[in-house]
Coordinates of C-alpha atoms in Angstrom, one line a residue:
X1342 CA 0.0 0.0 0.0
X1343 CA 1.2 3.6 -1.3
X1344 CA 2.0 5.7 1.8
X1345 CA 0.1 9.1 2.6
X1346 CA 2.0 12.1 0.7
X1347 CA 2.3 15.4 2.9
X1348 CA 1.0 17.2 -0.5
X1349 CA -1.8 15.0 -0.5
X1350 CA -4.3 12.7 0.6
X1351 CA -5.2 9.5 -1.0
X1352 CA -8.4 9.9 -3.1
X1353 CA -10.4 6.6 -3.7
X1354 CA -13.1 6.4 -6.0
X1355 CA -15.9 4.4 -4.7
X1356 CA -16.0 5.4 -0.8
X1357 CA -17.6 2.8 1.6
X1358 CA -20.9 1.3 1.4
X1359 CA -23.9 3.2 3.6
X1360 CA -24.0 0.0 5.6
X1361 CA -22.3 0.4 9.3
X1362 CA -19.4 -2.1 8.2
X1363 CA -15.6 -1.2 8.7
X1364 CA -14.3 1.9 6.8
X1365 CA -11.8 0.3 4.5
X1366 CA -13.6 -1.9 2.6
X1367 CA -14.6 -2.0 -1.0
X1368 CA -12.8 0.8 -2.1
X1369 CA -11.2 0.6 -5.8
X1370 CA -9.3 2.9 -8.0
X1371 CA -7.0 4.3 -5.9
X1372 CA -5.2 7.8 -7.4
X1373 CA -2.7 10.2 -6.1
X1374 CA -4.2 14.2 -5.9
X1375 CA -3.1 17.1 -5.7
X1376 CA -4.8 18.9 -1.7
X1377 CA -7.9 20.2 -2.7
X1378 CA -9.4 23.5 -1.1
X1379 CA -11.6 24.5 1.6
X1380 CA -12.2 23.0 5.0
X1381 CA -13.3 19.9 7.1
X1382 CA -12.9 19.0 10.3
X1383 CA -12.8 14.9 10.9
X1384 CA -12.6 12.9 14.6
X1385 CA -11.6 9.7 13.9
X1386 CA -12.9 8.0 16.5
X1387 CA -16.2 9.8 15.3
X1388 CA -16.1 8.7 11.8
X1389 CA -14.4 5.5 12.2
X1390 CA -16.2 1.7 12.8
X1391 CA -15.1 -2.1 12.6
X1392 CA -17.4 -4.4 12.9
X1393 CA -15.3 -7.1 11.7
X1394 CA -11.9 -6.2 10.1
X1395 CA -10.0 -4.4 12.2
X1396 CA -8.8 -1.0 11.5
X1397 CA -6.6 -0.3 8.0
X1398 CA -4.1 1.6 6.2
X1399 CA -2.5 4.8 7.1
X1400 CA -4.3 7.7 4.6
X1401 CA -7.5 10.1 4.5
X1402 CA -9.7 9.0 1.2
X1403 CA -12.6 10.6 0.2
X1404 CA -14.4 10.4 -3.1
X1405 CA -13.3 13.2 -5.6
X1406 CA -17.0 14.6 -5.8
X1407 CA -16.7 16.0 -1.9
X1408 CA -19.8 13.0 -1.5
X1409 CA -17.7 11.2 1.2
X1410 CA -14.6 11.6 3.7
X1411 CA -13.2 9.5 6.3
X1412 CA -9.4 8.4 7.0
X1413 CA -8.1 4.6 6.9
X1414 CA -5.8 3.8 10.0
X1415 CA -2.8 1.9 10.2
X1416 CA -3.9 -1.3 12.6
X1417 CA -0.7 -3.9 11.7
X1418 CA -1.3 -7.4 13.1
X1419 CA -4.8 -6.1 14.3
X1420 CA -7.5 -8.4 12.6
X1421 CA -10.8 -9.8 12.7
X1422 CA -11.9 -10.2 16.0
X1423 CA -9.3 -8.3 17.9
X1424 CA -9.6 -5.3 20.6
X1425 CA -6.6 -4.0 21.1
X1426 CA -6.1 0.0 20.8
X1427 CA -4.9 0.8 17.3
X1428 CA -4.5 4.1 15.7
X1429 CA -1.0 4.6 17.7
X1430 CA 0.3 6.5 14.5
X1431 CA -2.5 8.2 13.1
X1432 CA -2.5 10.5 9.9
X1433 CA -1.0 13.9 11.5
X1434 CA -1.3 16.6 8.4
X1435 CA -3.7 19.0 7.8
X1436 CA -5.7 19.2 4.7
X1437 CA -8.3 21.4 3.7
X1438 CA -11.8 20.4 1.8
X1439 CA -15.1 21.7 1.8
X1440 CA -16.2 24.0 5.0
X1441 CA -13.8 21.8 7.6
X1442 CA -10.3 21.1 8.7
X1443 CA -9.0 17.2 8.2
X1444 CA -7.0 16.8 11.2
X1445 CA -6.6 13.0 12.3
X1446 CA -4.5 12.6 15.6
X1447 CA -2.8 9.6 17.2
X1448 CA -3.6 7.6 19.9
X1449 CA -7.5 8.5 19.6
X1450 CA -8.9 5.2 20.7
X1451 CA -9.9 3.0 17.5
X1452 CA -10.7 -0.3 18.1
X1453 CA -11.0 -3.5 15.8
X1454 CA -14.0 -5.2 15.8
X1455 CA -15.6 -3.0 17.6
X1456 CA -17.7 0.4 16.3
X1457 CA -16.5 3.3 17.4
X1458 CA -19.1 6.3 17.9
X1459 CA -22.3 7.0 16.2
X1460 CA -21.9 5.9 12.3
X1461 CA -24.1 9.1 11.6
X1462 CA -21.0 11.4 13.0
X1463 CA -19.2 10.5 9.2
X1464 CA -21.9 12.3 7.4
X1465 CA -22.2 14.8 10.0
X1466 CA -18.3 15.7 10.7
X1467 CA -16.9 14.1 7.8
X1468 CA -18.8 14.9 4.6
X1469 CA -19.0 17.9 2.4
X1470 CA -22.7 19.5 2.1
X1471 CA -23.3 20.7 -1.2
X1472 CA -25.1 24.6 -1.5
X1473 CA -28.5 22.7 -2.4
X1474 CA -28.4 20.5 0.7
X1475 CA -27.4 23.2 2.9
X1476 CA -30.6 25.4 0.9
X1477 CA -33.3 22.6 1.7
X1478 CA -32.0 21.6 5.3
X1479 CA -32.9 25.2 5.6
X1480 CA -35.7 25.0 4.4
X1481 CA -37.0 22.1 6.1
X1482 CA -36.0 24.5 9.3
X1483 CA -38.4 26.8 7.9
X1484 CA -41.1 24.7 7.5
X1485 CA -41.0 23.5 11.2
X1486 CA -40.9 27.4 12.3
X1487 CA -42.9 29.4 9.6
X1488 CA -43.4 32.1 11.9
X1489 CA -39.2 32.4 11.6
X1490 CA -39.4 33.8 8.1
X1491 CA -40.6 37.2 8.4
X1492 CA -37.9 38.0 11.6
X1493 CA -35.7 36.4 8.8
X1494 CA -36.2 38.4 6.2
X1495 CA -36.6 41.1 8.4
X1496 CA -33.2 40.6 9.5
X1497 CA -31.9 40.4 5.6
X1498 CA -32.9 43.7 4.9
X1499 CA -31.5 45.0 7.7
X1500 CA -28.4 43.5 6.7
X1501 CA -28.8 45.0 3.6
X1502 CA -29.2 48.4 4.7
X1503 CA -26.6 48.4 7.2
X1504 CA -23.5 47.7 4.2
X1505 CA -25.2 50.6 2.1
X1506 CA -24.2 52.8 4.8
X1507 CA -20.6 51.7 4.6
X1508 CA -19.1 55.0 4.6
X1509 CA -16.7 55.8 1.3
X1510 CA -13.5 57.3 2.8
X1511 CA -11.2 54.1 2.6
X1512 CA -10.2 53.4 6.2
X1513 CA -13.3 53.5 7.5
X1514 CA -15.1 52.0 4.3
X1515 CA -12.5 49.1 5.7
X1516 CA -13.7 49.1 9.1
X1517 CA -17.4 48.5 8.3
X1518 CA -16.6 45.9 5.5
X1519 CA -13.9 43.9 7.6
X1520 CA -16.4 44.2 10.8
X1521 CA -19.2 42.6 8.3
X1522 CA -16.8 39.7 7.3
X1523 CA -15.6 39.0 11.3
X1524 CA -18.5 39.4 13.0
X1525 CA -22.3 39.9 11.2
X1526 CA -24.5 39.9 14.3
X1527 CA -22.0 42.3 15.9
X1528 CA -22.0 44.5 13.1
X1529 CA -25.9 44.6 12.6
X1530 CA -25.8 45.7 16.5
X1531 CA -23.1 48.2 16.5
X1532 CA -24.5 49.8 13.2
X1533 CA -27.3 50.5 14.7
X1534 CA -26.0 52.6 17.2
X1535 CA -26.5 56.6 16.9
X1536 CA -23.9 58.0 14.7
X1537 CA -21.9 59.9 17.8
X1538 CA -20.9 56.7 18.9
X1539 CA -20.9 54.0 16.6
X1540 CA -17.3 54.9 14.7
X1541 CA -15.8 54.5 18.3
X1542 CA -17.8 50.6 19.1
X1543 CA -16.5 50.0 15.7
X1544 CA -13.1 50.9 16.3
X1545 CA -13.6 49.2 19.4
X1546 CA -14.1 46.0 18.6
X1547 CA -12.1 45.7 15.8
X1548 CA -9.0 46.8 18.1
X1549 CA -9.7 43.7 20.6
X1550 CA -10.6 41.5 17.6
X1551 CA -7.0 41.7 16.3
X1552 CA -5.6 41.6 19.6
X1553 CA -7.7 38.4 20.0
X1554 CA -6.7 37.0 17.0
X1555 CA -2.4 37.4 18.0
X1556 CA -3.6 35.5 21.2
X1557 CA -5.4 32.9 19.0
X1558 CA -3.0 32.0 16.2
X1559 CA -1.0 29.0 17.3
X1560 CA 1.4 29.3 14.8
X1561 CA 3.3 32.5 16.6
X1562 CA 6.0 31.3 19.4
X1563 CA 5.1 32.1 22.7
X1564 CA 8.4 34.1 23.0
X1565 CA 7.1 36.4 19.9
X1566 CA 3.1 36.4 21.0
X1567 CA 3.6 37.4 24.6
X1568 CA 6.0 40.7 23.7
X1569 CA 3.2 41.4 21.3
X1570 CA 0.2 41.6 23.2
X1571 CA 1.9 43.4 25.8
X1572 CA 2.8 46.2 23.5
X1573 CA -0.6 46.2 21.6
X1574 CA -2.0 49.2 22.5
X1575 CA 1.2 50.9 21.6
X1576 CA 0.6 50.7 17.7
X1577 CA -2.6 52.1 17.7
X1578 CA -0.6 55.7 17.2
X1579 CA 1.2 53.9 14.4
X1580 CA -0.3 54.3 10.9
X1581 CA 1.3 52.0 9.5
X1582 CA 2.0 48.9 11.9
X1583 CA 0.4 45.8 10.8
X1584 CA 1.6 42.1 11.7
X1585 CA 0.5 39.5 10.1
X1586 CA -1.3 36.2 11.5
X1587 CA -4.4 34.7 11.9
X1588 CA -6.6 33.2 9.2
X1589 CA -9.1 34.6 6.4
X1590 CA -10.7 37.9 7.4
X1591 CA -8.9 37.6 10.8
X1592 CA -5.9 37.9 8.5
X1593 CA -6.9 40.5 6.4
X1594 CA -8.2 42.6 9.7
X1595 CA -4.1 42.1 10.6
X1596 CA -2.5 43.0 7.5
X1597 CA -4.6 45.8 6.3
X1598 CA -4.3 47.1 10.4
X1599 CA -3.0 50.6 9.3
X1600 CA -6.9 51.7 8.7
X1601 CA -7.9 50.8 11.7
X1602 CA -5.3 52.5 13.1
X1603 CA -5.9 55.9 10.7
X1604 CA -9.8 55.3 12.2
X1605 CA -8.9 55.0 16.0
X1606 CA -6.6 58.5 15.8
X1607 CA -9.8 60.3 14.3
X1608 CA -11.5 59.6 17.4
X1609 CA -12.0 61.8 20.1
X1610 CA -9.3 61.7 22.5
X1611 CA -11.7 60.3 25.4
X1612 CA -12.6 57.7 23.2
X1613 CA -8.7 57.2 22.1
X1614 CA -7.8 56.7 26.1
X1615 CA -10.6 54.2 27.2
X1616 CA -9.8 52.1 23.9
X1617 CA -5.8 52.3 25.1
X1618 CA -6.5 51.6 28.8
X1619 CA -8.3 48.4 28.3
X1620 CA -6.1 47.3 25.0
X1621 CA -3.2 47.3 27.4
X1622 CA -5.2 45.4 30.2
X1623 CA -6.2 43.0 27.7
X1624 CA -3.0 42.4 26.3
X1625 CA -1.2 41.7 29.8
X1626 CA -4.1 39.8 30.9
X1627 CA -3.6 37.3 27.9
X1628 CA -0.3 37.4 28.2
X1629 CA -0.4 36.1 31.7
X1630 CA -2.5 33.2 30.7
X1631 CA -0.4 32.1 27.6
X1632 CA 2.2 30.8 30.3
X1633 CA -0.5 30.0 32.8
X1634 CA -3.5 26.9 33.2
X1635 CA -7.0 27.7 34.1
X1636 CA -6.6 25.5 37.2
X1637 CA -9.3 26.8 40.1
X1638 CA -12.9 28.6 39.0
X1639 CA -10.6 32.0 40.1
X1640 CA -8.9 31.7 37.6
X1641 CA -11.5 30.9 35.1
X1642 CA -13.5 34.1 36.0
X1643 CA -10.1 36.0 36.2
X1644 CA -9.0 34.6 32.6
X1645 CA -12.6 36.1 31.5
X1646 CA -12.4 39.1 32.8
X1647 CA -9.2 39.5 30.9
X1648 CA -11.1 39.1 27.3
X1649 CA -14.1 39.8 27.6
X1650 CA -15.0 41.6 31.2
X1651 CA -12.7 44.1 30.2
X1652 CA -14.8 44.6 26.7
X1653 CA -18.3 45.3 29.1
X1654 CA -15.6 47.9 31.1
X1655 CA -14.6 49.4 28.1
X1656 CA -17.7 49.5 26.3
X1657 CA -19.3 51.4 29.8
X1658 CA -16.9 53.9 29.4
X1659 CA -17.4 54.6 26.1
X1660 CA -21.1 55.0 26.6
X1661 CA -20.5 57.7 29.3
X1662 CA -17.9 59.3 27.1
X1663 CA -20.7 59.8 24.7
X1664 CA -23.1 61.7 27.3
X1665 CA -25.7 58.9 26.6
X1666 CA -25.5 56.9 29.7
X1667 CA -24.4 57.4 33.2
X1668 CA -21.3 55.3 34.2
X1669 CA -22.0 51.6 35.4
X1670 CA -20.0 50.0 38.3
X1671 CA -17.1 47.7 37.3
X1672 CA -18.8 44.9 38.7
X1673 CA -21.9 45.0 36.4
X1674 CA -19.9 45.7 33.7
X1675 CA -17.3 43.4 34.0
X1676 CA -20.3 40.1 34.5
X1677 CA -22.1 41.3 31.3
X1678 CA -18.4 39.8 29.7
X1679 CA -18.1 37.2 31.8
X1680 CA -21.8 35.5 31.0
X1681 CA -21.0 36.1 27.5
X1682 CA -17.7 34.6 27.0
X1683 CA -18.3 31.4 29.6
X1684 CA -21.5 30.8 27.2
X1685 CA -18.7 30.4 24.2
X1686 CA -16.3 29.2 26.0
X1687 CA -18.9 26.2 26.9
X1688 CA -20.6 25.7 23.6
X1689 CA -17.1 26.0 21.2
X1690 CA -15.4 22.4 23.2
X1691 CA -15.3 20.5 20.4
X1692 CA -13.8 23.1 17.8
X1693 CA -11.1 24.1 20.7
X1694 CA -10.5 20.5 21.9
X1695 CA -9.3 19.7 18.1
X1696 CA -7.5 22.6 17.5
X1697 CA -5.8 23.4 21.3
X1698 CA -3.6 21.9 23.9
X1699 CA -5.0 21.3 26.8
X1700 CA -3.0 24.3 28.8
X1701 CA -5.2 26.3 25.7
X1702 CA -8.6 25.5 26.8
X1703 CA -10.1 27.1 29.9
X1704 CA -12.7 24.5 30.9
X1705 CA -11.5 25.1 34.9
X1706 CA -9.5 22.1 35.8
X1707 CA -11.7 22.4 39.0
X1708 CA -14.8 21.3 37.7
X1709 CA -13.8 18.8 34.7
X1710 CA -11.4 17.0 37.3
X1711 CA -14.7 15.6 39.4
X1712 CA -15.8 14.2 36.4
X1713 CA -12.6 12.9 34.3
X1714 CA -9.3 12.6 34.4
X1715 CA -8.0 14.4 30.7
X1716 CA -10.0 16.8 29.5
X1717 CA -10.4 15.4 25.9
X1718 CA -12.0 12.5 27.5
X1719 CA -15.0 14.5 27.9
X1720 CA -15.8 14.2 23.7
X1721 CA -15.4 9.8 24.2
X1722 CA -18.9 8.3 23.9
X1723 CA -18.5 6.0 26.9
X1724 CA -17.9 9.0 29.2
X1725 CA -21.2 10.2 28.4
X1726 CA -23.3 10.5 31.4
X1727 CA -19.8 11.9 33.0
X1728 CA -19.3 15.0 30.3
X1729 CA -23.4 15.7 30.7
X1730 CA -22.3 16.6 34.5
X1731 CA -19.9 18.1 33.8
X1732 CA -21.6 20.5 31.1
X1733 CA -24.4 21.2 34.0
X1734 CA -21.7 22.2 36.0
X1735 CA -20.2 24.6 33.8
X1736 CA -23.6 25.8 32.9
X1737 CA -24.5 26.1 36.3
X1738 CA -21.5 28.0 36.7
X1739 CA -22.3 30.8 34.4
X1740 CA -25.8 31.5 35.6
X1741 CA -24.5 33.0 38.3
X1742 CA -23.9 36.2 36.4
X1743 CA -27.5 36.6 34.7
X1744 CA -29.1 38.7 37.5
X1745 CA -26.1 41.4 37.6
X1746 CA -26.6 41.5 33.7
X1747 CA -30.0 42.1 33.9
X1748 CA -29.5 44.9 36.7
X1749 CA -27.0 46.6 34.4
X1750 CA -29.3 46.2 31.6
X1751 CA -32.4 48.1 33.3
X1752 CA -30.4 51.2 34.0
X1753 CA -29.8 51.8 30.2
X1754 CA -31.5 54.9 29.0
X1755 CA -30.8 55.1 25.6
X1756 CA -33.1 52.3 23.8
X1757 CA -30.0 51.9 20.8
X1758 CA -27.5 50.8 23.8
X1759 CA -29.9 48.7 25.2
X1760 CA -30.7 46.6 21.9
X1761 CA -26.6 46.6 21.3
X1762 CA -26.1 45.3 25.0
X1763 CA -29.1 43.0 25.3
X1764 CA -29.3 41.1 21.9
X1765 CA -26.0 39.2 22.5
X1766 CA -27.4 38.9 25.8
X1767 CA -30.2 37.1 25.4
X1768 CA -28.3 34.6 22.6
X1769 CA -26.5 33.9 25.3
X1770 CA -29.0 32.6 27.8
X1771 CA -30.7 30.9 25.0
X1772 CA -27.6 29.2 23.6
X1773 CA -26.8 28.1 26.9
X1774 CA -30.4 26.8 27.8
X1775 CA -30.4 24.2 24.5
X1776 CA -26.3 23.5 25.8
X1777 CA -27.9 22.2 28.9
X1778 CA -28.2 19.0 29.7
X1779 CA -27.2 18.4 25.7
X1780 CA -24.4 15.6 24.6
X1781 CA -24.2 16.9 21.6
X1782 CA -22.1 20.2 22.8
X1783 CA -19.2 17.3 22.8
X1784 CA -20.4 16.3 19.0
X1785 CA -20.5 19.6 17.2
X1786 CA -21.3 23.4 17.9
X1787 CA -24.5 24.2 19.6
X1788 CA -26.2 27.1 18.2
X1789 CA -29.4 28.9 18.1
X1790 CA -31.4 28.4 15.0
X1791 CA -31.2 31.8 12.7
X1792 CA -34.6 31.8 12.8
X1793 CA -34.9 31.9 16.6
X1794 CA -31.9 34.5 16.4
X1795 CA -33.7 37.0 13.8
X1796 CA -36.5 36.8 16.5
X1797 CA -34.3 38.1 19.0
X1798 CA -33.5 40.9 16.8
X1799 CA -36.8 41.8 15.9
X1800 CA -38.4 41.5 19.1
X1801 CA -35.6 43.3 21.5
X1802 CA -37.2 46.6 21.3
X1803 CA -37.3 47.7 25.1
X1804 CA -36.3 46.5 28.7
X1805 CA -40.0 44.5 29.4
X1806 CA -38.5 42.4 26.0
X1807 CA -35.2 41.7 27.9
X1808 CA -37.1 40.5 31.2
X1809 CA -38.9 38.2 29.0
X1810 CA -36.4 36.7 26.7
X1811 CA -35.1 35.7 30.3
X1812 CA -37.9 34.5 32.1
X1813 CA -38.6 32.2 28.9
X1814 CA -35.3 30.7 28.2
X1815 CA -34.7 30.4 31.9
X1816 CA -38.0 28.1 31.8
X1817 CA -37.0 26.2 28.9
X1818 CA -33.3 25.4 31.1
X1819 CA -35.0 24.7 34.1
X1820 CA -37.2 22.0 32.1
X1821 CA -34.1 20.3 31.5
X1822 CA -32.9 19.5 34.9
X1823 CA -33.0 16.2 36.2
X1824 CA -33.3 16.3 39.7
X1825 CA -30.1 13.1 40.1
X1826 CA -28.0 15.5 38.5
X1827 CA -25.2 16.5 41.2
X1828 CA -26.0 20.3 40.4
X1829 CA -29.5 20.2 40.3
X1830 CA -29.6 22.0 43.5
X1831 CA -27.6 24.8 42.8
X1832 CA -29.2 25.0 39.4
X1833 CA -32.9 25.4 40.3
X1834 CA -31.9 27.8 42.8
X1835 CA -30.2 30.1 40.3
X1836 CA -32.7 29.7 37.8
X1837 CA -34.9 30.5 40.9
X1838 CA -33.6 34.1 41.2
X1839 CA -33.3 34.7 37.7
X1840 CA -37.1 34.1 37.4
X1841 CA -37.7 36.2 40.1
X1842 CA -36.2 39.0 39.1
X1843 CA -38.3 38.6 36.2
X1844 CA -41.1 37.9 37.1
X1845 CA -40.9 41.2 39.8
X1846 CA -40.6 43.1 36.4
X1847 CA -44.0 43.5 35.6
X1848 CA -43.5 43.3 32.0
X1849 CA -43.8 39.1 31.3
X1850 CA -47.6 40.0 30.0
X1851 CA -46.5 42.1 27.4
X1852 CA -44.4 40.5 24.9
X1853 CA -44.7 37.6 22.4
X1854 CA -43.2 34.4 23.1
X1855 CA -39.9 33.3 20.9
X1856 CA -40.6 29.7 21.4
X1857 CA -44.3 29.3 21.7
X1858 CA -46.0 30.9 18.9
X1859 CA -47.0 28.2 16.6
X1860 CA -49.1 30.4 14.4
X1861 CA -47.8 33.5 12.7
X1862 CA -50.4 36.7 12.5
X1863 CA -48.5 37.0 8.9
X1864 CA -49.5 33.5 8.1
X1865 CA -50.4 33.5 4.5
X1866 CA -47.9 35.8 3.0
X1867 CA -45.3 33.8 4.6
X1868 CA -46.8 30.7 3.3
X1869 CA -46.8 32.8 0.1
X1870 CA -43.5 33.8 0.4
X1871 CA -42.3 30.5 1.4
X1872 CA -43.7 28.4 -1.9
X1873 CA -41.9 30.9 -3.9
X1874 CA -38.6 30.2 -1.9
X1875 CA -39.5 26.5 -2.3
X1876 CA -40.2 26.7 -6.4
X1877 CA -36.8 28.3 -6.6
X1878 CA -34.6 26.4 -4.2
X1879 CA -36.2 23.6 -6.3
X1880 CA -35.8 24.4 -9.6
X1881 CA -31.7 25.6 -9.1
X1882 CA -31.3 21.8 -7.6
X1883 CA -33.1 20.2 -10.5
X1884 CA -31.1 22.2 -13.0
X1885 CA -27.6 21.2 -10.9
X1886 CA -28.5 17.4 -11.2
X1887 CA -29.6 17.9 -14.9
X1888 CA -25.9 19.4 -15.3

């Protein structure tokens, strides 16, 4: 058998049969290509099974269409009817195909005859969608929530809007366009800001975007990175300083950095301080933690403070630099990071458990050590029941900060500020409610359906909204608990207060529901709308297959 090529993976023609047999059979024709483009990320202990022969070879294959993709391990004198551990020397390169990374380590656990993980997990990791698939799984999304479609197209046209007011001069025409391309809910919210403060948000966030994206790039030695972020806020006063890392418009953001900087020095000084203060803060903060574990929950809510606690602290300031708001404590600033970044840090395990070392992930060692001993083991089907706890816990964990958000929340006074702060908000909470209790934040990333998301948009108008968006996502955690969970306790009594303080808002009575509605007052013109869609969506895939 040919040997796996660093410029390239083995293709095979044929792929394996749909059938849950061992990945490795019946595959013919076997060429040499050049790497193809795009990306796809594969687990092979997710995408691998034997029920009968033992794992093979030592290559990636996929069929040349994009149809299939799995990897063939190398399992010498492992045969039919043997358990022993194979994979010891896995496939190590990357390749690129599709939307995904191909990353296949070592020592991942594959057994002969025995299946590995849910067969489903090939076509769900492992294969390459096509437009048309990914245009009708929408659609069937649709067709479960019709009442999504108008917040959805809502949302479009707001989207629309918002890059027609791109402003022309060419660093800031850069600004809006790169903050499009990094970050589309955040740009919809900043740009929707009054126009006395939304250049400075912009600026902003694309300041601690690139500084986040130095901290991010594991390619830069920790010798170069940590000088780096110390000295980041420095070369905001430097037109012309750009370094270059990161990946796709995280790259472009880096090398094209001169604009932002020409942006940030035609802000007011006030605005030019706060932006400095906390880019230096940031910067030491990460700094610290490149040489340093998450180990105890301190540091876990000191480590997120750092990147996003700070942002809440910053963004405060800002706000009371612009007259529009009166300046918030630290504290309630600081948490409105904190529940935001703990919610990612909680639903984004399985891309960061792929793509980190362990001393890069900030799941405390304090709470995943009552449950495991590595914290990789967590994604491993049989320690199910074990990484379920453990999610609880860390769920648990992060409720903790919902009543200070709200708190902070309710003494907004400008009703632009308050959509900007309370949208992300309120994702949060209901990302972290469908997380709970969920295996499959282990299997791939958990998100909120765009549907349910436009909703959110459409439907945060005032403070009696944000109550509600609580209350009912709260309810729809607390429905999840199973009492023999270890947490359950501590859960129900957090979700306790959080409905509380809700409920002692007098405004629950006077919103719509996000998850409840099941008929739409708009009914038949999204039914309209939606057969129109449908005759479309249609007629492009029949005209692809006729092709």
């Amino acid at each position: 058998m040919a040997k796996t090529k660093r410029d390239g993976y083995r293709v095979v023609h044929g792929g394996p049969r749909v059938r849950s047999t061992s990945v490795g059979i019946n595959m013919t024709q076997e060429v040499w290509c050049p790497s193809p483009v795009g990306c796809v990320k594969l687990n092979c202990d997710a995408a691998l099974t034997s029920d009968s022969y033992g794992v093979w070879g030592s290559s990636a294959w996929f069929k040349w269409s994009g149809d299939w993709l799995g990897v063939w391990m190398e399992a010498s004198g492992i045969g039919r009817g043997s358990c022993e551990k194979a994979c010891g020397s896995c496939v190590r390169e990357k390749q690129v195909y599709g939307r995904m990374e191909i990353e296949v380590k070592g020592n991942s656990g594959i057994y002969g005859n025995k299946r590995v993980g849910d067969r489903q997990e090939l076509w769900k990791i492992g294969r390459r969608v096509s437009k048309s698939e990914r245009e009708m799984e929408s659609l069937g999304t649709m067709l479960k929530h019709l009442d999504d479609l108008y917040p959805l197209l809502k949302l479009k046209m707001e989207a629309n809007r918002a890059v027609k007011q791109i402003p022309l001069q060419p660093h800031w025409s850069f600004c809006y366009t790169v903050l499009h391309k990094v970050s589309r809910s955040f740009a919809l919210v900043i740009q929707q800001l009054g126009p006395h403060i939304r250049d400075n948000v912009c600026v902003y966030y694309l300041v601690l975007r690139a500084l986040d994206t130095v901290e991010d790039d594991p390619s830069i030695p920790t010798d170069v990175k940590v000088p780096i972020l110390k000295t980041f806020h420095q070369h905001l006063y430097e037109r012309d300083w750009h370094f270059s890392c990161g990946t796709k418009e995280d790259k472009k953001l880096m090398n094209q950095f001169h604009h932002v900087s020409t942006a940030f020095l035609e802000l007011g000084k006030g605005c030019q301080e706060v932006i400095e203060e906390i880019t230096q803060r940031m910067g030491a903060g990460m700094a610290k933690f490149i040489c340093k574990e998450v180990e105890t929950i301190d540091d876990y809510d000191e480590y997120c403070h750092y990147v996003s606690g700070l942002v809440g602290l910053g963004l405060s300031k800002l706000f009371h630099d612009s007259g529009l708001e009166d300046l918030a404590p630290e504290s309630l600033s600081n948490t409105m990071g904190l529940l935001l970044e703990k919610m990612h840090i909680i639903r984004d395990y399985p891309e960061d458990i792929e793509e980190k070392t362990e001393s890069r992930m900030f799941w405390p060692r304090e709470i995943w050590s009552k449950y495991v001993n590595k914290l990789e083991d967590l994604k491993y089907e049989e320690n199910s029941s074990k990484a379920v706890k453990c999610l609880n816990d860390m769920v648990t964990n992060s409720l903790i900060h919902v009543e200070d958000c709200l708190k902070y929340m309710s003494s907004l006074r400008d009703p632009a500020i308050l959509r900007f702060c309370a949208i992300p908000q309120i994702v949060a909470i209901g990302t972290l409610a469908l997380c709970y209790n969920n295996v499959e934040v282990f299997r791939s990333i958990v998100k909120m359906r765009r549907g349910l998301t436009a909703k959110v948009f459409d439907r945060t108008r005032t403070m009696s909204d944000v109550y509600g968006a609580f209350y009912e996502f709260s309810c729809i955690l607390r429905s999840k608990v199973d009492k023999d969970d270890p947490n359950s306790t501590i859960t129900l009594s957090r979700l306790d207060a959080i409905q509380k303080t809700c409920l002692h808002s007098g405004a629950l009575n006077r919103r719509k529901s996000y998850m409840l509605d099941n008929e739409s007052k708009h009914g038949p013109l999204v039914l309209f709308i939606l057969l129109s869609v449908l005759g479309i969506i249609i007629s492009k895939f029949v005209s692809r297959l006729a092709k």
